[in-house]
Amino acid sequence: MQSSSGSNAKGGEFKASRLGRKDHWNSVYDQEISNFEESGDIGEVWFGEDTAYKMLGWVYDNIEDTDARILDVGCGNGHLLLELASEGYTNLVGSDYSAQAVELAKRIAQTKGLGSAITYLEQDFLDPQDVARVAGTGGFDLVLDKGTYDAICLKPSDADAAAVDQRAIDAYPVSVVGSLSDSGVFLITSCNWTEEELVARFAHHLESIGSVQHKSFRFGGAVGQTVATVAFRKKQQH
């Protein structure tokens, strides 16, 4: 398992963290809205620009239809979608459960002249009705996740604030399936889980179709990556 700042691995799992709480992210994006208004700074690019551009490179290589319907779950400031819009992709949706994140993303897109190219909206990705509302009748050709599943894996349980909310973790892959078209692809980047762990965690619902290589490091004789990016599709019904 890979580790990330603010998470505490123990026995192969994580303890709940503020990074899994909606009020934390509302506060973060409140501050980033202020920063953007004052200086034009769009805020943090989660996992860094190199990781983001590796994801985008996979999209450019594998999703050639620029009218493909694309959803960025937990879009934050909307950086991935801004880059896709700049490359000519036209059917883009960003969702986040933080109203402040959605507001920030909208303001940035408008400033860059891309306000009409991207739809941003609030969404509870763990609510089946909200998933169906955003997915519509056909679903998305591509669903992107850069750090959202990581945050959900740190969401505190209602019964025990120190424990993670296992129901939320279990609901996430079901929501991914509900968001995808029949031939749709899910591309996820995580700093908490290795490629092998992601494949195992989604195995009941999705099958891996590839991965993206990131910078590696060697420690204690083992080689690893600080982040993992894996592409999935729905399991085919036989």
Short mmCIF file of N, CA and C in Angstrom, two decimals, residues 21-202:
data_model
loop_
_atom_site.label_atom_id
_atom_site.label_comp_id
_atom_site.label_asym_id
_atom_site.label_seq_id
_atom_site.Cartn_x
_atom_site.Cartn_y
_atom_site.Cartn_z
N ARG A 21 -13.78 14.32 4.91
CA ARG A 21 -14.95 15.05 5.40
C ARG A 21 -15.31 16.19 4.47
N LYS A 22 -16.60 16.33 4.20
CA LYS A 22 -17.09 17.37 3.31
C LYS A 22 -16.81 18.76 3.87
N ASP A 23 -16.95 18.95 5.17
CA ASP A 23 -16.72 20.27 5.74
C ASP A 23 -15.27 20.71 5.57
N HIS A 24 -14.35 19.77 5.58
CA HIS A 24 -12.94 20.10 5.34
C HIS A 24 -12.75 20.65 3.94
N TRP A 25 -13.34 19.97 2.95
CA TRP A 25 -13.16 20.41 1.57
C TRP A 25 -13.91 21.70 1.28
N ASN A 26 -15.05 21.90 1.93
CA ASN A 26 -15.74 23.19 1.79
C ASN A 26 -14.83 24.33 2.26
N SER A 27 -14.16 24.11 3.38
CA SER A 27 -13.25 25.12 3.91
C SER A 27 -12.06 25.35 2.98
N VAL A 28 -11.51 24.26 2.46
CA VAL A 28 -10.38 24.38 1.54
C VAL A 28 -10.76 25.20 0.31
N TYR A 29 -11.92 24.90 -0.26
CA TYR A 29 -12.30 25.58 -1.51
C TYR A 29 -12.83 27.00 -1.25
N ASP A 30 -13.34 27.27 -0.06
CA ASP A 30 -13.63 28.65 0.31
C ASP A 30 -12.37 29.49 0.22
N GLN A 31 -11.28 28.94 0.78
CA GLN A 31 -10.01 29.66 0.75
C GLN A 31 -9.47 29.78 -0.67
N GLU A 32 -9.63 28.73 -1.47
CA GLU A 32 -9.12 28.77 -2.84
C GLU A 32 -9.91 29.74 -3.72
N ILE A 33 -11.20 29.89 -3.43
CA ILE A 33 -11.99 30.91 -4.13
C ILE A 33 -11.43 32.29 -3.83
N SER A 34 -11.15 32.54 -2.55
CA SER A 34 -10.57 33.84 -2.16
C SER A 34 -9.23 34.07 -2.84
N ASN A 35 -8.40 33.03 -2.85
CA ASN A 35 -7.08 33.15 -3.49
C ASN A 35 -7.21 33.43 -4.98
N PHE A 36 -8.17 32.76 -5.62
CA PHE A 36 -8.36 32.95 -7.06
C PHE A 36 -8.83 34.36 -7.35
N GLU A 37 -9.75 34.87 -6.54
CA GLU A 37 -10.25 36.22 -6.75
C GLU A 37 -9.16 37.26 -6.54
N GLU A 38 -8.24 36.99 -5.61
CA GLU A 38 -7.19 37.95 -5.30
C GLU A 38 -6.02 37.89 -6.28
N SER A 39 -5.64 36.68 -6.70
CA SER A 39 -4.40 36.55 -7.46
C SER A 39 -4.53 35.78 -8.77
N GLY A 40 -5.68 35.17 -9.00
CA GLY A 40 -5.84 34.36 -10.20
C GLY A 40 -5.26 32.97 -10.09
N ASP A 41 -4.80 32.60 -8.88
CA ASP A 41 -4.24 31.27 -8.64
C ASP A 41 -5.38 30.26 -8.61
N ILE A 42 -5.33 29.24 -9.49
CA ILE A 42 -6.43 28.28 -9.55
C ILE A 42 -6.39 27.26 -8.43
N GLY A 43 -5.34 27.25 -7.65
CA GLY A 43 -5.26 26.33 -6.52
C GLY A 43 -4.41 25.11 -6.83
N GLU A 44 -4.40 24.19 -5.89
CA GLU A 44 -3.55 23.01 -5.98
C GLU A 44 -4.00 22.06 -7.08
N VAL A 45 -3.04 21.54 -7.83
CA VAL A 45 -3.31 20.45 -8.76
C VAL A 45 -3.01 19.16 -8.00
N TRP A 46 -4.07 18.46 -7.62
CA TRP A 46 -3.96 17.31 -6.73
C TRP A 46 -3.03 16.26 -7.32
N PHE A 47 -2.03 15.80 -6.56
CA PHE A 47 -0.99 14.84 -6.94
C PHE A 47 0.04 15.46 -7.87
N GLY A 48 -0.09 16.74 -8.20
CA GLY A 48 0.91 17.40 -9.02
C GLY A 48 0.61 17.36 -10.50
N GLU A 49 1.21 18.28 -11.23
CA GLU A 49 0.92 18.40 -12.66
C GLU A 49 1.44 17.21 -13.46
N ASP A 50 2.56 16.63 -13.07
CA ASP A 50 3.10 15.50 -13.81
C ASP A 50 2.10 14.35 -13.83
N THR A 51 1.50 14.06 -12.67
CA THR A 51 0.51 12.99 -12.59
C THR A 51 -0.71 13.32 -13.43
N ALA A 52 -1.17 14.57 -13.34
CA ALA A 52 -2.33 14.98 -14.13
C ALA A 52 -2.08 14.81 -15.62
N TYR A 53 -0.90 15.20 -16.08
CA TYR A 53 -0.62 15.11 -17.51
C TYR A 53 -0.42 13.66 -17.97
N LYS A 54 0.00 12.79 -17.06
CA LYS A 54 0.05 11.36 -17.39
C LYS A 54 -1.37 10.84 -17.63
N MET A 55 -2.31 11.22 -16.79
CA MET A 55 -3.70 10.83 -16.99
C MET A 55 -4.23 11.39 -18.31
N LEU A 56 -3.98 12.65 -18.54
CA LEU A 56 -4.45 13.29 -19.77
C LEU A 56 -3.84 12.63 -21.00
N GLY A 57 -2.59 12.26 -20.92
CA GLY A 57 -1.94 11.58 -22.03
C GLY A 57 -2.65 10.27 -22.36
N TRP A 58 -3.07 9.55 -21.32
CA TRP A 58 -3.81 8.30 -21.55
C TRP A 58 -5.12 8.59 -22.28
N VAL A 59 -5.80 9.66 -21.86
CA VAL A 59 -7.07 10.02 -22.51
C VAL A 59 -6.83 10.35 -23.98
N TYR A 60 -5.83 11.17 -24.26
CA TYR A 60 -5.55 11.57 -25.64
C TYR A 60 -5.24 10.34 -26.51
N ASP A 61 -4.55 9.37 -25.94
CA ASP A 61 -4.15 8.18 -26.70
C ASP A 61 -5.29 7.19 -26.89
N ASN A 62 -6.25 7.18 -25.98
CA ASN A 62 -7.26 6.12 -25.97
C ASN A 62 -8.69 6.59 -26.22
N ILE A 63 -8.96 7.87 -26.05
CA ILE A 63 -10.30 8.42 -26.30
C ILE A 63 -10.18 9.43 -27.43
N GLU A 64 -10.23 8.94 -28.66
CA GLU A 64 -9.98 9.81 -29.81
C GLU A 64 -11.19 10.66 -30.17
N ASP A 65 -12.38 10.22 -29.81
CA ASP A 65 -13.61 10.97 -30.12
C ASP A 65 -13.71 12.17 -29.19
N THR A 66 -13.53 13.36 -29.73
CA THR A 66 -13.56 14.57 -28.89
C THR A 66 -14.96 14.93 -28.42
N ASP A 67 -15.97 14.22 -28.94
CA ASP A 67 -17.34 14.41 -28.47
C ASP A 67 -17.73 13.34 -27.46
N ALA A 68 -16.78 12.51 -27.04
CA ALA A 68 -17.06 11.50 -26.02
C ALA A 68 -17.55 12.17 -24.75
N ARG A 69 -18.53 11.55 -24.11
CA ARG A 69 -19.10 12.12 -22.89
C ARG A 69 -18.21 11.75 -21.71
N ILE A 70 -17.62 12.77 -21.06
CA ILE A 70 -16.60 12.56 -20.03
C ILE A 70 -17.03 13.20 -18.71
N LEU A 71 -16.92 12.42 -17.62
CA LEU A 71 -17.23 12.90 -16.26
C LEU A 71 -15.97 12.85 -15.42
N ASP A 72 -15.66 13.96 -14.75
CA ASP A 72 -14.59 14.01 -13.75
C ASP A 72 -15.25 14.04 -12.38
N VAL A 73 -15.14 12.93 -11.63
CA VAL A 73 -15.78 12.80 -10.32
C VAL A 73 -14.88 13.43 -9.26
N GLY A 74 -15.45 14.32 -8.44
CA GLY A 74 -14.65 15.03 -7.46
C GLY A 74 -13.68 15.95 -8.17
N CYS A 75 -14.23 16.78 -9.05
CA CYS A 75 -13.41 17.56 -10.00
C CYS A 75 -12.59 18.65 -9.34
N GLY A 76 -12.95 19.07 -8.11
CA GLY A 76 -12.19 20.13 -7.47
C GLY A 76 -12.18 21.40 -8.31
N ASN A 77 -10.99 21.91 -8.59
CA ASN A 77 -10.89 23.16 -9.36
C ASN A 77 -11.09 22.96 -10.87
N GLY A 78 -11.30 21.71 -11.29
CA GLY A 78 -11.61 21.45 -12.69
C GLY A 78 -10.41 21.39 -13.62
N HIS A 79 -9.20 21.25 -13.07
CA HIS A 79 -7.99 21.31 -13.88
C HIS A 79 -8.00 20.31 -15.04
N LEU A 80 -8.37 19.05 -14.78
CA LEU A 80 -8.35 18.04 -15.84
C LEU A 80 -9.27 18.43 -16.99
N LEU A 81 -10.47 18.90 -16.65
CA LEU A 81 -11.43 19.25 -17.69
C LEU A 81 -11.02 20.49 -18.46
N LEU A 82 -10.37 21.43 -17.80
CA LEU A 82 -9.85 22.60 -18.50
C LEU A 82 -8.85 22.19 -19.57
N GLU A 83 -7.99 21.24 -19.23
CA GLU A 83 -6.99 20.77 -20.19
C GLU A 83 -7.67 20.03 -21.35
N LEU A 84 -8.67 19.20 -21.03
CA LEU A 84 -9.38 18.48 -22.08
C LEU A 84 -10.13 19.44 -23.01
N ALA A 85 -10.76 20.46 -22.43
CA ALA A 85 -11.46 21.46 -23.25
C ALA A 85 -10.48 22.18 -24.16
N SER A 86 -9.30 22.46 -23.65
CA SER A 86 -8.28 23.15 -24.45
C SER A 86 -7.81 22.31 -25.62
N GLU A 87 -7.95 20.97 -25.48
CA GLU A 87 -7.54 20.06 -26.55
C GLU A 87 -8.70 19.72 -27.48
N GLY A 88 -9.86 20.37 -27.29
CA GLY A 88 -10.95 20.20 -28.22
C GLY A 88 -12.04 19.24 -27.80
N TYR A 89 -11.95 18.67 -26.60
CA TYR A 89 -13.04 17.81 -26.11
C TYR A 89 -14.22 18.69 -25.74
N THR A 90 -15.41 18.27 -26.13
CA THR A 90 -16.56 19.17 -26.10
C THR A 90 -17.70 18.74 -25.19
N ASN A 91 -17.66 17.52 -24.65
CA ASN A 91 -18.80 16.98 -23.90
C ASN A 91 -18.35 16.64 -22.48
N LEU A 92 -18.06 17.67 -21.71
CA LEU A 92 -17.36 17.53 -20.44
C LEU A 92 -18.25 17.91 -19.26
N VAL A 93 -18.20 17.07 -18.21
CA VAL A 93 -18.96 17.32 -16.99
C VAL A 93 -18.05 17.11 -15.79
N GLY A 94 -18.06 18.06 -14.88
CA GLY A 94 -17.33 17.92 -13.63
C GLY A 94 -18.30 17.94 -12.47
N SER A 95 -18.15 16.99 -11.55
CA SER A 95 -19.04 16.96 -10.39
C SER A 95 -18.22 16.93 -9.11
N ASP A 96 -18.79 17.51 -8.07
CA ASP A 96 -18.16 17.51 -6.76
C ASP A 96 -19.23 17.66 -5.71
N TYR A 97 -19.01 17.05 -4.52
CA TYR A 97 -20.02 17.21 -3.47
C TYR A 97 -19.87 18.52 -2.73
N SER A 98 -18.79 19.24 -2.99
CA SER A 98 -18.57 20.55 -2.38
C SER A 98 -19.08 21.65 -3.30
N ALA A 99 -20.06 22.40 -2.83
CA ALA A 99 -20.59 23.52 -3.61
C ALA A 99 -19.50 24.55 -3.88
N GLN A 100 -18.58 24.69 -2.93
CA GLN A 100 -17.50 25.66 -3.09
C GLN A 100 -16.54 25.23 -4.20
N ALA A 101 -16.28 23.93 -4.31
CA ALA A 101 -15.43 23.44 -5.39
C ALA A 101 -16.07 23.71 -6.75
N VAL A 102 -17.37 23.45 -6.84
CA VAL A 102 -18.10 23.69 -8.09
C VAL A 102 -18.05 25.17 -8.45
N GLU A 103 -18.22 26.04 -7.47
CA GLU A 103 -18.18 27.48 -7.71
C GLU A 103 -16.81 27.90 -8.20
N LEU A 104 -15.75 27.40 -7.56
CA LEU A 104 -14.38 27.72 -7.98
C LEU A 104 -14.14 27.26 -9.42
N ALA A 105 -14.53 26.02 -9.73
CA ALA A 105 -14.32 25.48 -11.07
C ALA A 105 -15.04 26.32 -12.12
N LYS A 106 -16.26 26.73 -11.81
CA LYS A 106 -17.02 27.56 -12.75
C LYS A 106 -16.32 28.91 -12.99
N ARG A 107 -15.86 29.54 -11.93
CA ARG A 107 -15.19 30.84 -12.08
C ARG A 107 -13.91 30.73 -12.90
N ILE A 108 -13.14 29.66 -12.64
CA ILE A 108 -11.90 29.48 -13.40
C ILE A 108 -12.20 29.28 -14.87
N ALA A 109 -13.18 28.41 -15.17
CA ALA A 109 -13.53 28.13 -16.57
C ALA A 109 -14.00 29.39 -17.29
N GLN A 110 -14.80 30.19 -16.61
CA GLN A 110 -15.30 31.42 -17.22
C GLN A 110 -14.16 32.38 -17.50
N THR A 111 -13.22 32.50 -16.57
CA THR A 111 -12.07 33.38 -16.76
C THR A 111 -11.23 32.96 -17.95
N LYS A 112 -11.14 31.64 -18.18
CA LYS A 112 -10.34 31.12 -19.28
C LYS A 112 -11.12 31.02 -20.59
N GLY A 113 -12.37 31.52 -20.57
CA GLY A 113 -13.18 31.48 -21.78
C GLY A 113 -13.72 30.10 -22.11
N LEU A 114 -13.78 29.23 -21.11
CA LEU A 114 -14.25 27.86 -21.32
C LEU A 114 -15.54 27.57 -20.56
N GLY A 115 -16.21 28.63 -20.12
CA GLY A 115 -17.40 28.48 -19.31
C GLY A 115 -18.52 27.71 -19.98
N SER A 116 -18.61 27.83 -21.32
CA SER A 116 -19.67 27.13 -22.04
C SER A 116 -19.25 25.74 -22.49
N ALA A 117 -17.98 25.41 -22.30
CA ALA A 117 -17.47 24.12 -22.77
C ALA A 117 -17.59 23.02 -21.73
N ILE A 118 -17.74 23.40 -20.47
CA ILE A 118 -17.75 22.42 -19.38
C ILE A 118 -18.96 22.67 -18.48
N THR A 119 -19.65 21.61 -18.13
CA THR A 119 -20.75 21.70 -17.17
C THR A 119 -20.25 21.24 -15.81
N TYR A 120 -20.38 22.10 -14.81
CA TYR A 120 -20.01 21.74 -13.44
C TYR A 120 -21.27 21.67 -12.59
N LEU A 121 -21.34 20.66 -11.73
CA LEU A 121 -22.53 20.53 -10.89
C LEU A 121 -22.20 19.79 -9.60
N GLU A 122 -23.04 20.03 -8.60
CA GLU A 122 -22.92 19.32 -7.34
C GLU A 122 -23.48 17.91 -7.50
N GLN A 123 -22.81 16.95 -6.90
CA GLN A 123 -23.27 15.57 -6.96
C GLN A 123 -22.80 14.80 -5.74
N ASP A 124 -23.71 14.05 -5.14
CA ASP A 124 -23.35 13.08 -4.12
C ASP A 124 -23.12 11.76 -4.85
N PHE A 125 -21.87 11.41 -5.08
CA PHE A 125 -21.55 10.25 -5.91
C PHE A 125 -21.87 8.93 -5.21
N LEU A 126 -22.23 8.98 -3.94
CA LEU A 126 -22.58 7.77 -3.21
C LEU A 126 -24.09 7.56 -3.14
N ASP A 127 -24.84 8.48 -3.73
CA ASP A 127 -26.30 8.40 -3.75
C ASP A 127 -26.74 7.86 -5.12
N PRO A 128 -27.34 6.67 -5.17
CA PRO A 128 -27.71 6.08 -6.46
C PRO A 128 -28.61 6.98 -7.31
N GLN A 129 -29.52 7.70 -6.67
CA GLN A 129 -30.41 8.59 -7.43
C GLN A 129 -29.64 9.73 -8.05
N ASP A 130 -28.66 10.26 -7.32
CA ASP A 130 -27.86 11.36 -7.85
C ASP A 130 -26.93 10.86 -8.96
N VAL A 131 -26.44 9.66 -8.80
CA VAL A 131 -25.61 9.05 -9.86
C VAL A 131 -26.43 8.91 -11.14
N ALA A 132 -27.67 8.42 -11.01
CA ALA A 132 -28.53 8.24 -12.18
C ALA A 132 -28.89 9.58 -12.81
N ARG A 133 -29.09 10.60 -11.97
CA ARG A 133 -29.44 11.94 -12.48
C ARG A 133 -28.33 12.48 -13.36
N VAL A 134 -27.10 12.36 -12.92
CA VAL A 134 -25.97 12.92 -13.66
C VAL A 134 -25.63 12.05 -14.87
N ALA A 135 -25.74 10.73 -14.73
CA ALA A 135 -25.39 9.82 -15.82
C ALA A 135 -26.37 9.94 -16.98
N GLY A 136 -27.64 10.23 -16.69
CA GLY A 136 -28.63 10.30 -17.75
C GLY A 136 -28.92 8.92 -18.33
N THR A 137 -29.49 8.88 -19.51
CA THR A 137 -29.93 7.60 -20.07
C THR A 137 -28.79 6.76 -20.65
N GLY A 138 -27.76 7.41 -21.15
CA GLY A 138 -26.71 6.65 -21.83
C GLY A 138 -25.45 6.41 -21.04
N GLY A 139 -25.24 7.16 -19.97
CA GLY A 139 -24.01 7.05 -19.20
C GLY A 139 -22.84 7.74 -19.88
N PHE A 140 -21.69 7.68 -19.25
CA PHE A 140 -20.50 8.37 -19.73
C PHE A 140 -19.55 7.41 -20.43
N ASP A 141 -18.89 7.91 -21.47
CA ASP A 141 -17.88 7.13 -22.18
C ASP A 141 -16.60 7.01 -21.37
N LEU A 142 -16.36 7.99 -20.51
CA LEU A 142 -15.16 7.99 -19.67
C LEU A 142 -15.48 8.66 -18.35
N VAL A 143 -15.10 8.00 -17.25
CA VAL A 143 -15.21 8.58 -15.92
C VAL A 143 -13.80 8.69 -15.35
N LEU A 144 -13.43 9.88 -14.91
CA LEU A 144 -12.11 10.15 -14.35
C LEU A 144 -12.19 10.32 -12.84
N ASP A 145 -11.18 9.83 -12.14
CA ASP A 145 -11.06 10.03 -10.70
C ASP A 145 -9.60 10.25 -10.37
N LYS A 146 -9.28 11.42 -9.85
CA LYS A 146 -7.92 11.71 -9.39
C LYS A 146 -7.99 12.10 -7.92
N GLY A 147 -7.96 11.09 -7.05
CA GLY A 147 -7.95 11.33 -5.61
C GLY A 147 -9.28 11.23 -4.91
N THR A 148 -10.38 11.12 -5.66
CA THR A 148 -11.69 11.08 -5.01
C THR A 148 -11.91 9.78 -4.25
N TYR A 149 -11.56 8.66 -4.85
CA TYR A 149 -11.70 7.38 -4.14
C TYR A 149 -10.81 7.38 -2.90
N ASP A 150 -9.62 7.96 -2.99
CA ASP A 150 -8.75 8.08 -1.82
C ASP A 150 -9.46 8.80 -0.68
N ALA A 151 -10.13 9.91 -1.00
CA ALA A 151 -10.83 10.67 0.03
C ALA A 151 -11.99 9.86 0.61
N ILE A 152 -12.72 9.15 -0.24
CA ILE A 152 -13.83 8.34 0.24
C ILE A 152 -13.34 7.24 1.17
N CYS A 153 -12.16 6.70 0.90
CA CYS A 153 -11.58 5.67 1.76
C CYS A 153 -11.16 6.21 3.13
N LEU A 154 -11.18 7.53 3.29
CA LEU A 154 -10.85 8.18 4.56
C LEU A 154 -12.08 8.80 5.23
N LYS A 155 -13.26 8.59 4.64
CA LYS A 155 -14.50 9.18 5.17
C LYS A 155 -14.85 8.57 6.52
N PRO A 156 -15.06 9.41 7.55
CA PRO A 156 -15.39 8.86 8.87
C PRO A 156 -16.78 8.21 8.89
N SER A 157 -16.88 7.14 9.64
CA SER A 157 -18.16 6.49 9.85
C SER A 157 -19.04 7.33 10.75
N ASP A 158 -20.35 7.29 10.53
CA ASP A 158 -21.27 8.02 11.39
C ASP A 158 -21.23 7.49 12.82
N ALA A 159 -20.97 6.20 12.97
CA ALA A 159 -20.99 5.57 14.29
C ALA A 159 -19.69 5.76 15.05
N ASP A 160 -18.59 5.90 14.33
CA ASP A 160 -17.27 5.99 14.96
C ASP A 160 -16.39 6.89 14.11
N ALA A 161 -16.14 8.09 14.59
CA ALA A 161 -15.41 9.09 13.79
C ALA A 161 -13.98 8.68 13.50
N ALA A 162 -13.43 7.72 14.25
CA ALA A 162 -12.06 7.27 14.00
C ALA A 162 -12.01 6.16 12.96
N ALA A 163 -13.17 5.58 12.67
CA ALA A 163 -13.22 4.47 11.72
C ALA A 163 -13.71 4.95 10.36
N VAL A 164 -13.25 4.31 9.29
CA VAL A 164 -13.71 4.69 7.96
C VAL A 164 -15.12 4.16 7.73
N ASP A 165 -15.81 4.82 6.80
CA ASP A 165 -17.19 4.44 6.46
C ASP A 165 -17.15 3.36 5.38
N GLN A 166 -17.24 2.11 5.80
CA GLN A 166 -17.12 1.00 4.85
C GLN A 166 -18.27 0.99 3.85
N ARG A 167 -19.44 1.43 4.27
CA ARG A 167 -20.56 1.48 3.34
C ARG A 167 -20.28 2.42 2.18
N ALA A 168 -19.63 3.55 2.47
CA ALA A 168 -19.28 4.50 1.41
C ALA A 168 -18.25 3.89 0.47
N ILE A 169 -17.27 3.20 1.04
CA ILE A 169 -16.23 2.56 0.22
C ILE A 169 -16.85 1.50 -0.69
N ASP A 170 -17.79 0.73 -0.16
CA ASP A 170 -18.44 -0.31 -0.95
C ASP A 170 -19.37 0.28 -2.01
N ALA A 171 -19.95 1.44 -1.72
CA ALA A 171 -20.90 2.05 -2.66
C ALA A 171 -20.19 2.66 -3.86
N TYR A 172 -18.93 3.05 -3.69
CA TYR A 172 -18.23 3.78 -4.75
C TYR A 172 -18.15 3.01 -6.07
N PRO A 173 -17.66 1.76 -6.09
CA PRO A 173 -17.59 1.07 -7.39
C PRO A 173 -18.95 0.85 -8.03
N VAL A 174 -19.99 0.70 -7.23
CA VAL A 174 -21.35 0.57 -7.77
C VAL A 174 -21.74 1.87 -8.48
N SER A 175 -21.35 3.00 -7.90
CA SER A 175 -21.63 4.29 -8.51
C SER A 175 -20.85 4.48 -9.81
N VAL A 176 -19.63 3.97 -9.85
CA VAL A 176 -18.84 4.04 -11.09
C VAL A 176 -19.56 3.28 -12.19
N VAL A 177 -19.98 2.06 -11.90
CA VAL A 177 -20.68 1.24 -12.89
C VAL A 177 -21.95 1.95 -13.35
N GLY A 178 -22.68 2.56 -12.40
CA GLY A 178 -23.90 3.26 -12.73
C GLY A 178 -23.69 4.51 -13.56
N SER A 179 -22.47 5.02 -13.58
CA SER A 179 -22.15 6.23 -14.34
C SER A 179 -21.66 5.93 -15.75
N LEU A 180 -21.20 4.71 -15.99
CA LEU A 180 -20.58 4.37 -17.27
C LEU A 180 -21.61 3.90 -18.30
N SER A 181 -21.33 4.21 -19.55
CA SER A 181 -22.06 3.59 -20.65
C SER A 181 -21.63 2.12 -20.73
N ASP A 182 -22.29 1.34 -21.55
CA ASP A 182 -21.96 -0.08 -21.64
C ASP A 182 -20.52 -0.31 -22.04
N SER A 183 -19.99 0.55 -22.88
CA SER A 183 -18.60 0.42 -23.34
C SER A 183 -17.67 1.44 -22.68
N GLY A 184 -18.16 2.10 -21.64
CA GLY A 184 -17.41 3.17 -21.01
C GLY A 184 -16.17 2.69 -20.25
N VAL A 185 -15.26 3.62 -20.02
CA VAL A 185 -13.98 3.35 -19.36
C VAL A 185 -13.86 4.21 -18.11
N PHE A 186 -13.30 3.63 -17.07
CA PHE A 186 -13.03 4.31 -15.80
C PHE A 186 -11.53 4.42 -15.62
N LEU A 187 -11.02 5.65 -15.45
CA LEU A 187 -9.59 5.88 -15.25
C LEU A 187 -9.38 6.52 -13.89
N ILE A 188 -8.68 5.82 -13.01
CA ILE A 188 -8.51 6.28 -11.63
C ILE A 188 -7.04 6.42 -11.29
N THR A 189 -6.73 7.50 -10.56
CA THR A 189 -5.39 7.70 -10.00
C THR A 189 -5.51 7.78 -8.49
N SER A 190 -4.64 7.02 -7.81
CA SER A 190 -4.65 6.94 -6.35
C SER A 190 -3.25 7.08 -5.81
N CYS A 191 -3.13 7.71 -4.65
CA CYS A 191 -1.84 7.74 -3.95
C CYS A 191 -1.88 6.85 -2.72
N ASN A 192 -3.04 6.25 -2.44
CA ASN A 192 -3.18 5.38 -1.27
C ASN A 192 -3.11 3.90 -1.61
N TRP A 193 -3.42 3.55 -2.85
CA TRP A 193 -3.53 2.15 -3.25
C TRP A 193 -2.63 1.87 -4.44
N THR A 194 -2.00 0.69 -4.44
CA THR A 194 -1.19 0.27 -5.57
C THR A 194 -2.10 -0.20 -6.70
N GLU A 195 -1.50 -0.41 -7.88
CA GLU A 195 -2.29 -0.92 -9.00
C GLU A 195 -2.94 -2.25 -8.63
N GLU A 196 -2.18 -3.14 -8.00
CA GLU A 196 -2.72 -4.45 -7.64
C GLU A 196 -3.89 -4.32 -6.66
N GLU A 197 -3.77 -3.41 -5.71
CA GLU A 197 -4.85 -3.21 -4.73
C GLU A 197 -6.08 -2.62 -5.38
N LEU A 198 -5.90 -1.69 -6.30
CA LEU A 198 -7.05 -1.12 -7.00
C LEU A 198 -7.77 -2.19 -7.82
N VAL A 199 -7.00 -3.00 -8.54
CA VAL A 199 -7.61 -4.07 -9.34
C VAL A 199 -8.41 -5.00 -8.44
N ALA A 200 -7.85 -5.36 -7.29
CA ALA A 200 -8.55 -6.25 -6.36
C ALA A 200 -9.80 -5.60 -5.78
N ARG A 201 -9.73 -4.32 -5.47
CA ARG A 201 -10.85 -3.63 -4.85
C ARG A 201 -12.03 -3.45 -5.80
N PHE A 202 -11.76 -3.34 -7.08
CA PHE A 202 -12.83 -3.14 -8.06
C PHE A 202 -13.18 -4.41 -8.83
#
